Amino acid sequence: MQKILNYINGELITPKNNQWLDNYQPATGEVYSLIPDSDADDIALATEAAKAAFPSWSTMPVGERSKIMLRIAELIEEKLPELAKAESIDNGKPLSLATTVDIPRARDNFHFFATGIIHFASEAHPMEDKVVNYTLRQPIGVVGCISPWNLPLYLFTWKIAPALAAGNCVVAKPSEVTPMTAFLLSKICQEAGLPKGVLNIVHGLGQKVGDAITVHKDIKAISFTGGTKTGATIASKAAPMFKKLSLELGGKNPNIIFADCDFEDALTTSVRSSFANQGQICLCGSRIFIERSIYTQFCDAFVEKIKQLKVSFPTDPDANLGAVVSKPHLEKVLSYIQLAKEEGGTVLCGGNQVHLDGEYTNGYYLEPTVIEGLEYTCRTNQEEIFGPVVTLTPFDTEEEVLQMANSVEYGLAATVWTENLKRAHRMGQKIEAGIVWINCWLLRDLRTPFGGMKNSGVGREGGFEALKFFTEPKNVCIKL
Ligand code: TXE
């Protein structure tokens, strides 16, 4: 069986303890590869390698650093079909999605930050005659990047690329649930001539490898994307060590549909924003609020469209939804559907596990599920489910929907559908979320600040925000 290896000091190596974990293929429910069950010893090794690589990587002319990163982007592009296939096998998502979204975005992340760093600048503050302050933005040193399973290579590279571009050396951990494309990226880095030790990828469990990254005294900053509880654990350990922290956590995003919207556009985009990637995107709009005057019309048309979605094995070119990522996750989502029923919800469509034929009978498939009739305050409407489940709730006024939208502990993203310009601006200002889409969803410009407020996180990624996070600003004051 194929063994995934750690990438430490430029070499692909086994974990020191020679322990391995099973890696499941969600489409079939079968184990198809093994991943290192690494621990603090491997993190120590990786951190030593990163420290040794730092002096030359951080002082390398920016143009040269950029060239190596552009080469990585080119190789991701060249190997797109292979990477997309690997991502789809590892995660269960439709191959078409991995081919058009995940891997192109991983390439773009490297390309974007490789070129972005060339344009990165800092401030000067002239004070009075003959005194000037200027800000140096220096790389931090060794930084840790920990990423989740829903958009594996996409989110892994979203952290690594700015960290490297800014001149840091990295110790990174992909999710143990979806390690394969990070492993393939290590081979790409070797081929691209990334100097040894600059990027180290250590595989294994969060409580061991992730924790070892969090508490290692020489890892000075942590960039994490994942669950809110895990974010809290990391913060509780890293904050007393005064590490810089960037936390991108969960969401429970509202999708608000006013009666004056472009109905067709709101409808078709809401199908995507509800169920893309099996609903496993932190930006998915899982709470759909619909103005009462169009509630029935929208519900009927929406449910009609959802019933036509095809749940199938990931390589089926017609698959709209593939498998969810793991058995425990499938069970978690099913338990929330049960909870919704207990809380008085009516399942308008879906609600069940799907059993495909042949080699896919044990895969983790779920029907896209639409539920109505729930209080906005109930657990189903307050807790992150992170699967193909949405709720529909009517509203009467702008004030009422704002109150319902903002009632959750999360504040990541929101979508608003209206043709009324003033209302669009009002909603944009009043919704408690780091990202507000008006008459669109998931339109991403990589320069914009990305992240959430409230329990959805701390700090922002994207563009110069990420480069600022991965550098230490130092004020130099000179009296001439
Ligand atoms: O995430 P975890 P899980 C949400 C979603 C999901 C829930 C749990 O609701 O159902 O989180 O998912 C590493 N110290 N999101 O369990 O555990 C872990 O190995 C350091 C939202 O998969 O947070 C993995 O690499 N690291 C989300 C990463 O953290 C630790 C995407 C994320 O795993 C650790 C995914 C520890 N103690 C899940 N424990 C989003 N916002 O996009 C785990 N890890």
Coordinates of C-alpha atoms and ligand atoms in Angstrom, one line a residue:
M1 CA 0.0 0.0 0.0
Q2 CA 1.2 3.5 -0.8
K3 CA 2.9 5.3 2.0
I4 CA 2.8 9.1 2.3
L5 CA 6.1 10.5 3.6
N6 CA 7.1 13.5 5.6
Y7 CA 9.1 16.2 3.8
I8 CA 11.8 17.4 6.1
N9 CA 15.0 19.2 5.2
G10 CA 14.3 18.6 1.5
E11 CA 14.0 14.8 1.9
L12 CA 11.0 12.5 1.9
I13 CA 11.3 10.5 5.0
T14 CA 9.4 8.1 7.3
P15 CA 8.3 9.3 10.7
K16 CA 10.9 8.7 13.4
N17 CA 8.7 6.3 15.3
N18 CA 7.7 4.4 12.2
Q19 CA 4.0 4.5 13.1
W20 CA 1.3 4.8 10.4
L21 CA -2.3 5.8 10.2
D22 CA -4.9 4.6 7.7
N23 CA -6.0 7.0 5.0
Y24 CA -9.6 6.3 3.7
Q25 CA -11.0 7.0 0.3
P26 CA -14.5 8.5 1.0
A27 CA -16.0 7.4 -2.3
T28 CA -15.5 3.7 -1.3
G29 CA -14.9 3.7 2.4
E30 CA -11.7 1.7 1.9
V31 CA -8.2 2.4 3.2
Y32 CA -6.1 3.2 0.2
S33 CA -2.8 4.6 1.7
L34 CA -0.9 5.1 4.9
I35 CA 0.2 8.3 6.4
P36 CA 2.9 9.0 9.0
D37 CA 1.6 9.1 12.6
S38 CA 4.3 11.6 13.4
D39 CA 4.9 13.3 16.8
A40 CA 6.9 16.0 18.5
D41 CA 10.2 14.4 17.5
D42 CA 9.4 14.9 13.8
I43 CA 8.4 18.5 14.5
A44 CA 11.7 19.0 16.3
L45 CA 13.5 17.8 13.3
A46 CA 11.5 19.9 10.9
T47 CA 12.0 23.0 13.0
E48 CA 15.7 22.5 13.2
A49 CA 15.8 22.2 9.4
A50 CA 13.7 25.3 9.0
K51 CA 15.9 27.3 11.4
A52 CA 19.0 26.3 9.5
A53 CA 17.4 27.3 6.2
F54 CA 16.2 30.7 7.4
P55 CA 19.3 32.8 7.1
S56 CA 19.8 32.2 3.4
W57 CA 16.1 32.1 2.5
S58 CA 15.2 35.3 4.3
T59 CA 18.1 37.2 2.7
M60 CA 17.8 35.8 -0.8
P61 CA 16.9 38.6 -3.2
V62 CA 13.2 38.8 -3.5
G63 CA 13.2 38.3 -7.2
E64 CA 15.0 34.9 -6.8
R65 CA 12.6 33.8 -4.1
S66 CA 9.8 34.8 -6.4
K67 CA 11.2 32.8 -9.3
I68 CA 11.3 29.6 -7.3
M69 CA 7.7 30.1 -6.2
L70 CA 6.6 30.8 -9.7
R71 CA 8.3 27.5 -10.8
I72 CA 6.2 25.7 -8.1
A73 CA 3.0 27.4 -9.6
E74 CA 4.0 26.2 -13.1
L75 CA 4.5 22.7 -11.9
I76 CA 1.1 22.7 -10.2
E77 CA -0.3 23.8 -13.5
E78 CA 1.6 21.0 -15.4
K79 CA 0.4 18.4 -13.0
L80 CA -3.1 19.6 -12.7
P81 CA -4.9 16.4 -13.8
E82 CA -2.8 14.2 -11.5
L83 CA -3.3 16.6 -8.5
A84 CA -7.0 17.0 -9.2
K85 CA -7.5 13.2 -9.3
A86 CA -5.5 12.8 -6.1
E87 CA -7.6 15.5 -4.4
S88 CA -10.9 13.9 -5.5
I89 CA -9.8 10.4 -4.3
D90 CA -8.6 11.7 -1.0
N91 CA -11.5 14.1 -0.2
G92 CA -14.5 12.6 -2.0
K93 CA -15.3 15.8 -4.0
P94 CA -16.3 15.6 -7.6
L95 CA -13.3 15.4 -9.9
S96 CA -14.8 18.2 -11.9
L97 CA -14.6 20.5 -8.8
A98 CA -11.1 19.6 -8.0
T99 CA -10.1 20.2 -11.6
T100 CA -11.8 23.6 -12.0
V101 CA -11.5 25.0 -8.4
D102 CA -9.1 23.4 -6.0
I103 CA -6.0 22.8 -8.0
P104 CA -6.2 26.0 -10.1
R105 CA -6.5 28.0 -6.9
A106 CA -3.5 26.2 -5.4
R107 CA -1.5 27.3 -8.5
D108 CA -2.9 30.8 -8.2
N109 CA -2.0 31.1 -4.5
F110 CA 1.7 30.5 -5.4
H111 CA 1.5 32.7 -8.4
F112 CA -0.2 35.5 -6.5
F113 CA 2.2 35.7 -3.6
A114 CA 5.3 35.1 -5.7
T115 CA 4.4 38.3 -7.6
G116 CA 2.7 40.1 -4.7
I117 CA 5.9 40.1 -2.6
I118 CA 7.7 42.1 -5.4
H119 CA 5.1 44.9 -4.9
F120 CA 5.0 44.7 -1.1
A121 CA 6.1 48.0 0.5
S122 CA 6.2 49.6 3.9
E123 CA 5.6 53.1 5.3
A124 CA 7.7 56.0 6.2
H125 CA 6.6 58.6 8.8
P126 CA 8.7 61.9 8.4
M127 CA 8.3 63.6 11.8
E128 CA 9.8 67.0 11.8
D129 CA 12.7 68.6 10.1
K130 CA 15.6 66.0 10.0
V131 CA 13.7 63.1 11.6
V132 CA 12.3 60.2 9.7
N133 CA 10.7 57.0 10.8
Y134 CA 10.5 54.1 8.4
T135 CA 9.0 50.6 8.9
L136 CA 11.0 47.5 8.2
R137 CA 8.9 44.5 7.6
Q138 CA 11.1 41.5 8.3
P139 CA 10.3 37.8 8.1
I140 CA 9.4 36.3 11.4
G141 CA 11.6 33.2 11.3
V142 CA 10.0 29.8 11.5
V143 CA 6.2 29.8 11.2
G144 CA 3.6 27.0 11.5
C145 CA 0.7 26.4 9.1
I146 CA -2.1 24.0 10.0
S147 CA -4.9 23.4 7.5
P148 CA -8.2 21.5 7.2
W149 CA -9.7 18.8 5.0
N150 CA -12.4 20.6 3.0
L151 CA -10.2 22.4 0.5
P152 CA -7.0 20.5 1.1
L153 CA -4.3 21.9 -1.3
Y154 CA -6.2 25.1 -1.8
L155 CA -6.1 26.1 1.9
F156 CA -2.7 24.6 2.6
T157 CA -1.1 26.7 -0.2
W158 CA -3.1 29.8 0.9
K159 CA -1.0 29.8 4.1
I160 CA 2.3 28.5 2.9
A161 CA 2.7 30.7 -0.1
P162 CA 2.5 34.1 1.7
A163 CA 4.7 32.7 4.5
L164 CA 7.4 31.7 2.1
A165 CA 7.1 34.8 -0.1
A166 CA 7.7 37.0 3.0
G167 CA 11.0 35.1 3.7
N168 CA 9.9 32.7 6.4
C169 CA 10.7 29.1 6.7
V170 CA 7.7 26.9 7.3
V171 CA 6.7 23.8 9.3
A172 CA 3.3 22.8 7.9
K173 CA 0.7 20.2 8.7
P174 CA -2.1 19.3 6.4
S175 CA -5.2 17.6 7.7
E176 CA -4.7 13.9 8.5
V177 CA -8.0 13.3 6.7
T178 CA -6.7 14.6 3.4
P179 CA -2.9 14.4 3.3
M180 CA -2.3 13.3 -0.3
T181 CA -1.9 16.5 -2.3
A182 CA 0.4 18.0 0.4
F183 CA 2.6 15.0 -0.2
L184 CA 2.5 15.6 -3.9
L185 CA 3.4 19.2 -3.3
S186 CA 6.5 18.1 -1.4
K187 CA 7.7 16.4 -4.6
I188 CA 6.9 19.5 -6.6
C189 CA 9.0 21.6 -4.2
Q190 CA 11.9 19.2 -4.7
E191 CA 11.5 19.4 -8.5
A192 CA 11.2 23.2 -8.4
G193 CA 14.5 23.5 -6.5
L194 CA 13.1 25.0 -3.3
P195 CA 16.2 25.0 -1.0
K196 CA 16.1 22.3 1.7
G197 CA 14.5 23.1 5.0
V198 CA 12.6 26.1 3.6
L199 CA 9.3 24.2 3.7
N200 CA 8.8 21.1 5.9
I201 CA 5.6 19.1 5.8
V202 CA 4.9 16.8 8.7
H203 CA 1.8 14.5 8.6
G204 CA -0.2 13.2 11.5
L205 CA -2.9 13.8 14.0
G206 CA -3.9 17.3 15.3
Q207 CA -3.4 16.4 18.9
K208 CA 0.1 15.2 18.3
V209 CA 1.6 17.0 15.3
G210 CA -0.6 20.1 15.4
D211 CA -0.1 20.4 19.1
A212 CA 3.7 20.0 18.8
I213 CA 3.7 22.9 16.2
T214 CA 1.6 25.0 18.5
V215 CA 3.9 24.7 21.5
H216 CA 7.3 24.5 19.9
K217 CA 9.3 27.5 21.3
D218 CA 11.0 28.2 18.0
I219 CA 7.9 28.4 15.9
K220 CA 6.9 32.1 16.3
A221 CA 3.6 32.4 14.5
I222 CA 0.7 30.0 13.7
S223 CA -1.7 30.3 10.8
F224 CA -4.6 27.9 11.4
T225 CA -7.8 27.1 9.5
G226 CA -10.2 24.6 11.0
G227 CA -12.9 24.2 13.7
T228 CA -13.6 26.9 16.3
K229 CA -12.9 24.5 19.2
T230 CA -9.5 23.6 17.8
G231 CA -8.8 27.3 17.2
A232 CA -9.6 28.0 20.9
T233 CA -7.3 25.2 22.0
I234 CA -4.4 26.5 19.8
A235 CA -5.0 30.1 21.1
S236 CA -5.0 28.9 24.7
K237 CA -1.5 27.4 24.3
A238 CA 0.1 29.8 21.8
A239 CA -1.1 33.1 23.4
P240 CA 0.9 32.8 26.6
M241 CA 3.9 32.1 24.5
F242 CA 3.2 35.4 22.7
K243 CA 3.0 33.9 19.3
K244 CA 1.4 35.7 16.4
L245 CA -1.9 34.0 15.6
S246 CA -4.1 34.0 12.5
L247 CA -7.2 31.8 13.0
E248 CA -9.8 31.1 10.3
L249 CA -12.6 29.2 12.0
G250 CA -16.1 28.0 11.4
G251 CA -19.2 29.8 10.1
K252 CA -22.9 29.7 10.1
N253 CA -23.5 32.0 7.2
P254 CA -26.8 33.7 6.3
N255 CA -28.0 33.8 2.7
I256 CA -30.6 36.6 2.7
I257 CA -33.1 36.9 -0.2
F258 CA -35.2 40.0 -0.5
A259 CA -38.3 40.0 -2.6
D260 CA -36.8 42.6 -5.0
C261 CA -33.9 40.4 -5.9
D262 CA -33.1 39.0 -9.4
F263 CA -35.0 35.8 -8.7
E264 CA -33.3 33.5 -11.1
D265 CA -29.8 34.6 -10.2
A266 CA -30.6 34.3 -6.5
L267 CA -32.1 30.8 -7.0
T268 CA -29.3 29.3 -9.1
T269 CA -26.5 30.8 -7.0
S270 CA -28.2 29.6 -3.8
V271 CA -28.0 26.1 -5.1
R272 CA -24.2 26.4 -5.4
S273 CA -23.8 28.4 -2.1
S274 CA -25.7 25.7 -0.3
F275 CA -24.2 22.5 -1.7
A276 CA -20.9 23.1 -3.4
N277 CA -18.3 20.7 -2.1
Q278 CA -21.1 18.8 -0.3
G279 CA -21.7 22.0 1.8
Q280 CA -18.2 21.6 3.2
I281 CA -17.0 25.1 2.6
C282 CA -16.8 27.5 5.5
L283 CA -18.3 30.2 3.2
C284 CA -21.4 28.2 2.3
G285 CA -24.7 29.9 3.2
S286 CA -26.4 27.3 5.4
R287 CA -29.2 29.6 6.7
I288 CA -31.4 30.9 3.9
F289 CA -33.7 33.7 4.9
I290 CA -36.4 34.6 2.4
E291 CA -38.8 37.6 2.4
R292 CA -42.3 36.3 3.2
S293 CA -43.9 37.6 0.0
I294 CA -41.7 35.3 -2.2
Y295 CA -41.2 32.5 0.4
T296 CA -43.4 29.9 -1.2
Q297 CA -42.4 30.7 -4.7
F298 CA -38.7 30.5 -3.8
C299 CA -39.0 27.3 -1.6
D300 CA -40.8 25.5 -4.4
A301 CA -38.4 26.5 -7.1
F302 CA -35.4 25.8 -4.8
V303 CA -36.5 22.3 -3.8
E304 CA -37.3 21.5 -7.4
K305 CA -33.7 22.3 -8.3
I306 CA -32.2 20.4 -5.4
K307 CA -34.2 17.3 -6.3
Q308 CA -32.4 17.3 -9.7
L309 CA -28.9 17.4 -8.2
K310 CA -27.0 14.1 -8.7
V311 CA -25.2 12.5 -5.8
S312 CA -22.6 10.2 -7.3
F313 CA -19.1 8.8 -7.2
P314 CA -16.5 11.6 -7.7
T315 CA -15.3 10.6 -11.2
D316 CA -18.9 10.7 -12.6
P317 CA -18.8 13.8 -14.8
D318 CA -22.5 14.4 -14.0
A319 CA -21.9 14.3 -10.2
N320 CA -23.1 17.5 -8.5
L321 CA -22.2 16.2 -5.1
G322 CA -19.6 13.5 -4.3
A323 CA -18.9 11.9 -0.9
V324 CA -18.6 13.7 2.3
V325 CA -15.1 13.6 3.8
S326 CA -15.2 10.8 6.4
K327 CA -17.4 8.3 8.2
P328 CA -17.4 10.3 11.5
H329 CA -18.3 13.4 9.5
L330 CA -21.2 11.6 7.7
E331 CA -22.5 10.5 11.1
K332 CA -22.2 14.0 12.5
V333 CA -24.2 15.5 9.6
L334 CA -26.9 12.8 9.9
S335 CA -27.1 13.5 13.7
Y336 CA -27.9 17.1 12.9
I337 CA -30.6 16.1 10.5
Q338 CA -32.1 14.0 13.3
L339 CA -31.8 16.9 15.7
A340 CA -33.6 19.2 13.2
K341 CA -36.5 16.8 13.1
E342 CA -36.6 16.7 16.9
E343 CA -36.5 20.5 17.0
G344 CA -39.7 20.6 14.9
G345 CA -38.2 21.0 11.4
T346 CA -39.8 19.6 8.2
V347 CA -37.4 18.0 5.7
L348 CA -38.6 19.3 2.3
C349 CA -36.1 17.1 0.4
G350 CA -33.1 14.8 1.2
G351 CA -32.3 13.8 4.7
N352 CA -30.9 10.4 4.0
Q353 CA -27.7 8.6 3.4
V354 CA -27.3 7.5 -0.3
H355 CA -26.1 3.9 -1.0
L356 CA -24.4 3.7 -4.5
D357 CA -23.7 0.4 -6.2
G358 CA -20.7 -1.8 -6.7
E359 CA -17.4 -0.5 -5.3
Y360 CA -19.1 2.6 -3.9
T361 CA -21.6 0.9 -1.6
N362 CA -19.6 1.8 1.5
G363 CA -18.9 5.3 0.5
Y364 CA -20.0 8.3 2.5
Y365 CA -22.8 9.8 0.4
L366 CA -25.6 12.1 1.6
E367 CA -28.7 13.6 -0.1
P368 CA -28.7 17.4 -0.3
T369 CA -31.1 18.3 2.5
V370 CA -33.5 21.3 2.8
I371 CA -35.3 21.9 6.1
E372 CA -38.0 24.4 7.0
G373 CA -40.1 25.3 10.0
L374 CA -37.3 25.8 12.6
E375 CA -36.8 28.7 15.0
Y376 CA -33.8 30.7 14.1
T377 CA -32.6 30.3 17.7
C378 CA -32.6 26.4 17.7
R379 CA -29.3 24.4 17.7
T380 CA -29.7 23.4 14.0
N381 CA -29.7 27.1 13.1
Q382 CA -27.0 28.1 15.5
E383 CA -24.3 25.4 15.2
E384 CA -22.0 24.7 12.3
I385 CA -23.1 21.5 10.5
F386 CA -20.6 21.8 7.6
G387 CA -22.4 19.4 5.3
P388 CA -25.1 19.4 2.6
V389 CA -27.9 20.7 4.9
V390 CA -29.6 24.1 4.7
T391 CA -32.6 25.6 6.5
L392 CA -35.2 28.0 5.0
T393 CA -36.8 30.7 7.2
P394 CA -39.2 33.5 6.2
F395 CA -38.8 37.1 7.3
D396 CA -40.9 40.3 7.1
T397 CA -38.6 43.2 7.6
E398 CA -35.0 44.2 7.1
E399 CA -34.5 44.8 10.9
E400 CA -35.9 41.3 11.6
V401 CA -33.6 39.5 9.2
L402 CA -30.6 41.4 10.4
Q403 CA -31.4 40.4 13.9
M404 CA -31.7 36.7 12.9
A405 CA -28.7 36.8 10.7
N406 CA -26.5 38.3 13.5
S407 CA -27.9 36.0 16.2
V408 CA -25.2 33.3 15.8
E409 CA -21.8 33.2 17.5
Y410 CA -20.1 33.1 14.1
G411 CA -19.3 36.0 11.8
L412 CA -17.5 34.7 8.7
A413 CA -19.5 35.4 5.5
A414 CA -23.0 36.6 4.4
T415 CA -24.8 36.8 1.1
V416 CA -27.5 39.4 0.3
W417 CA -29.8 39.4 -2.7
T418 CA -31.5 42.7 -3.5
E419 CA -31.7 45.1 -6.4
N420 CA -32.1 48.0 -4.0
L421 CA -28.8 49.9 -3.8
K422 CA -29.4 51.6 -0.6
R423 CA -30.5 48.5 1.2
A424 CA -27.5 46.6 -0.2
H425 CA -25.1 49.2 1.4
R426 CA -27.1 49.2 4.6
M427 CA -26.9 45.4 4.9
G428 CA -23.2 45.4 4.0
Q429 CA -22.6 47.8 6.9
K430 CA -24.8 46.1 9.5
I431 CA -24.2 42.4 9.0
E432 CA -21.7 41.0 11.4
A433 CA -19.4 39.1 9.1
G434 CA -15.9 39.5 7.7
I435 CA -17.1 39.0 4.1
V436 CA -20.4 40.2 2.6
W437 CA -21.4 39.2 -1.0
I438 CA -24.2 41.2 -2.6
N439 CA -25.9 39.5 -5.5
C440 CA -23.1 37.0 -5.9
W441 CA -21.3 34.3 -3.9
L442 CA -17.6 33.1 -3.7
L443 CA -16.4 35.8 -6.0
R444 CA -12.8 36.0 -4.8
D445 CA -10.2 38.6 -5.5
L446 CA -7.0 37.4 -3.7
R447 CA -6.1 40.9 -2.7
T448 CA -9.0 41.4 -0.4
P449 CA -9.0 40.8 3.3
F450 CA -10.3 37.3 4.1
G451 CA -11.5 36.1 7.4
G452 CA -14.2 36.4 10.1
M453 CA -15.3 38.2 13.2
K454 CA -16.8 36.9 16.4
N455 CA -16.1 33.1 16.9
S456 CA -15.1 32.8 13.2
G457 CA -11.6 33.9 13.9
V458 CA -8.9 36.3 14.5
G459 CA -7.0 38.3 11.9
R460 CA -7.3 38.4 8.1
E461 CA -5.6 36.5 5.3
G462 CA -5.3 37.5 1.7
G463 CA -3.2 40.1 -0.2
F464 CA -1.0 42.4 1.9
E465 CA -2.9 41.4 5.0
A466 CA -1.2 37.9 4.8
L467 CA 2.2 39.4 4.1
K468 CA 1.8 41.7 7.0
F469 CA 0.9 38.8 9.3
F470 CA 4.0 36.9 8.2
T471 CA 6.3 39.8 8.8
E472 CA 7.4 41.7 11.9
P473 CA 7.1 45.4 11.6
K474 CA 10.0 47.3 13.0
N475 CA 10.1 51.1 13.3
V476 CA 13.5 52.7 12.7
C477 CA 13.6 56.3 13.8
I478 CA 16.6 58.3 12.4
K479 CA 17.6 61.8 13.4
L480 CA 19.6 63.1 10.6
Ligands
TXE1 O1 -11.3 20.2 12.2 P1 -10.1 20.4 13.1 P2 -12.1 18.8 12.0 C1 -15.2 22.7 11.2 C2 -16.4 21.9 10.8 C3 -16.0 20.5 11.2 C4 -15.3 20.8 12.5 C5 -14.3 19.8 12.9 O2 -17.5 22.3 11.6 O3 -17.1 19.7 11.4 O4 -14.6 22.0 12.2 O5 -13.5 19.4 11.7 C6 -5.6 20.1 13.2 N1 -3.7 21.4 17.8 N2 -14.3 23.0 10.2 O6 -12.2 17.9 13.2 O7 -10.0 19.3 14.1 C7 -6.1 19.0 12.4 O8 -5.2 17.9 12.4 C8 -3.3 21.8 16.6 C9 -14.4 24.3 9.6 O9 -11.5 18.2 10.8 O10 -10.2 21.8 13.6 C10 -6.3 19.6 11.1 O11 -5.0 19.7 10.4 N3 -3.9 21.3 15.5 C11 -13.2 24.5 8.7 C12 -6.7 21.0 11.4 O12 -6.3 21.2 12.8 C13 -5.0 20.5 15.6 C14 -12.6 23.5 8.0 C15 -8.3 21.2 11.3 O13 -8.9 20.2 12.1 C16 -5.5 20.1 16.9 C17 -12.6 22.2 8.7 C18 -4.8 20.6 18.0 N4 -5.2 20.3 19.3 C19 -13.5 22.0 9.7 N5 -6.5 19.3 16.7 C20 -13.2 25.9 8.0 N6 -13.4 26.9 8.7 O14 -12.9 25.9 6.8 C21 -6.7 19.2 15.3 N7 -5.8 19.9 14.7

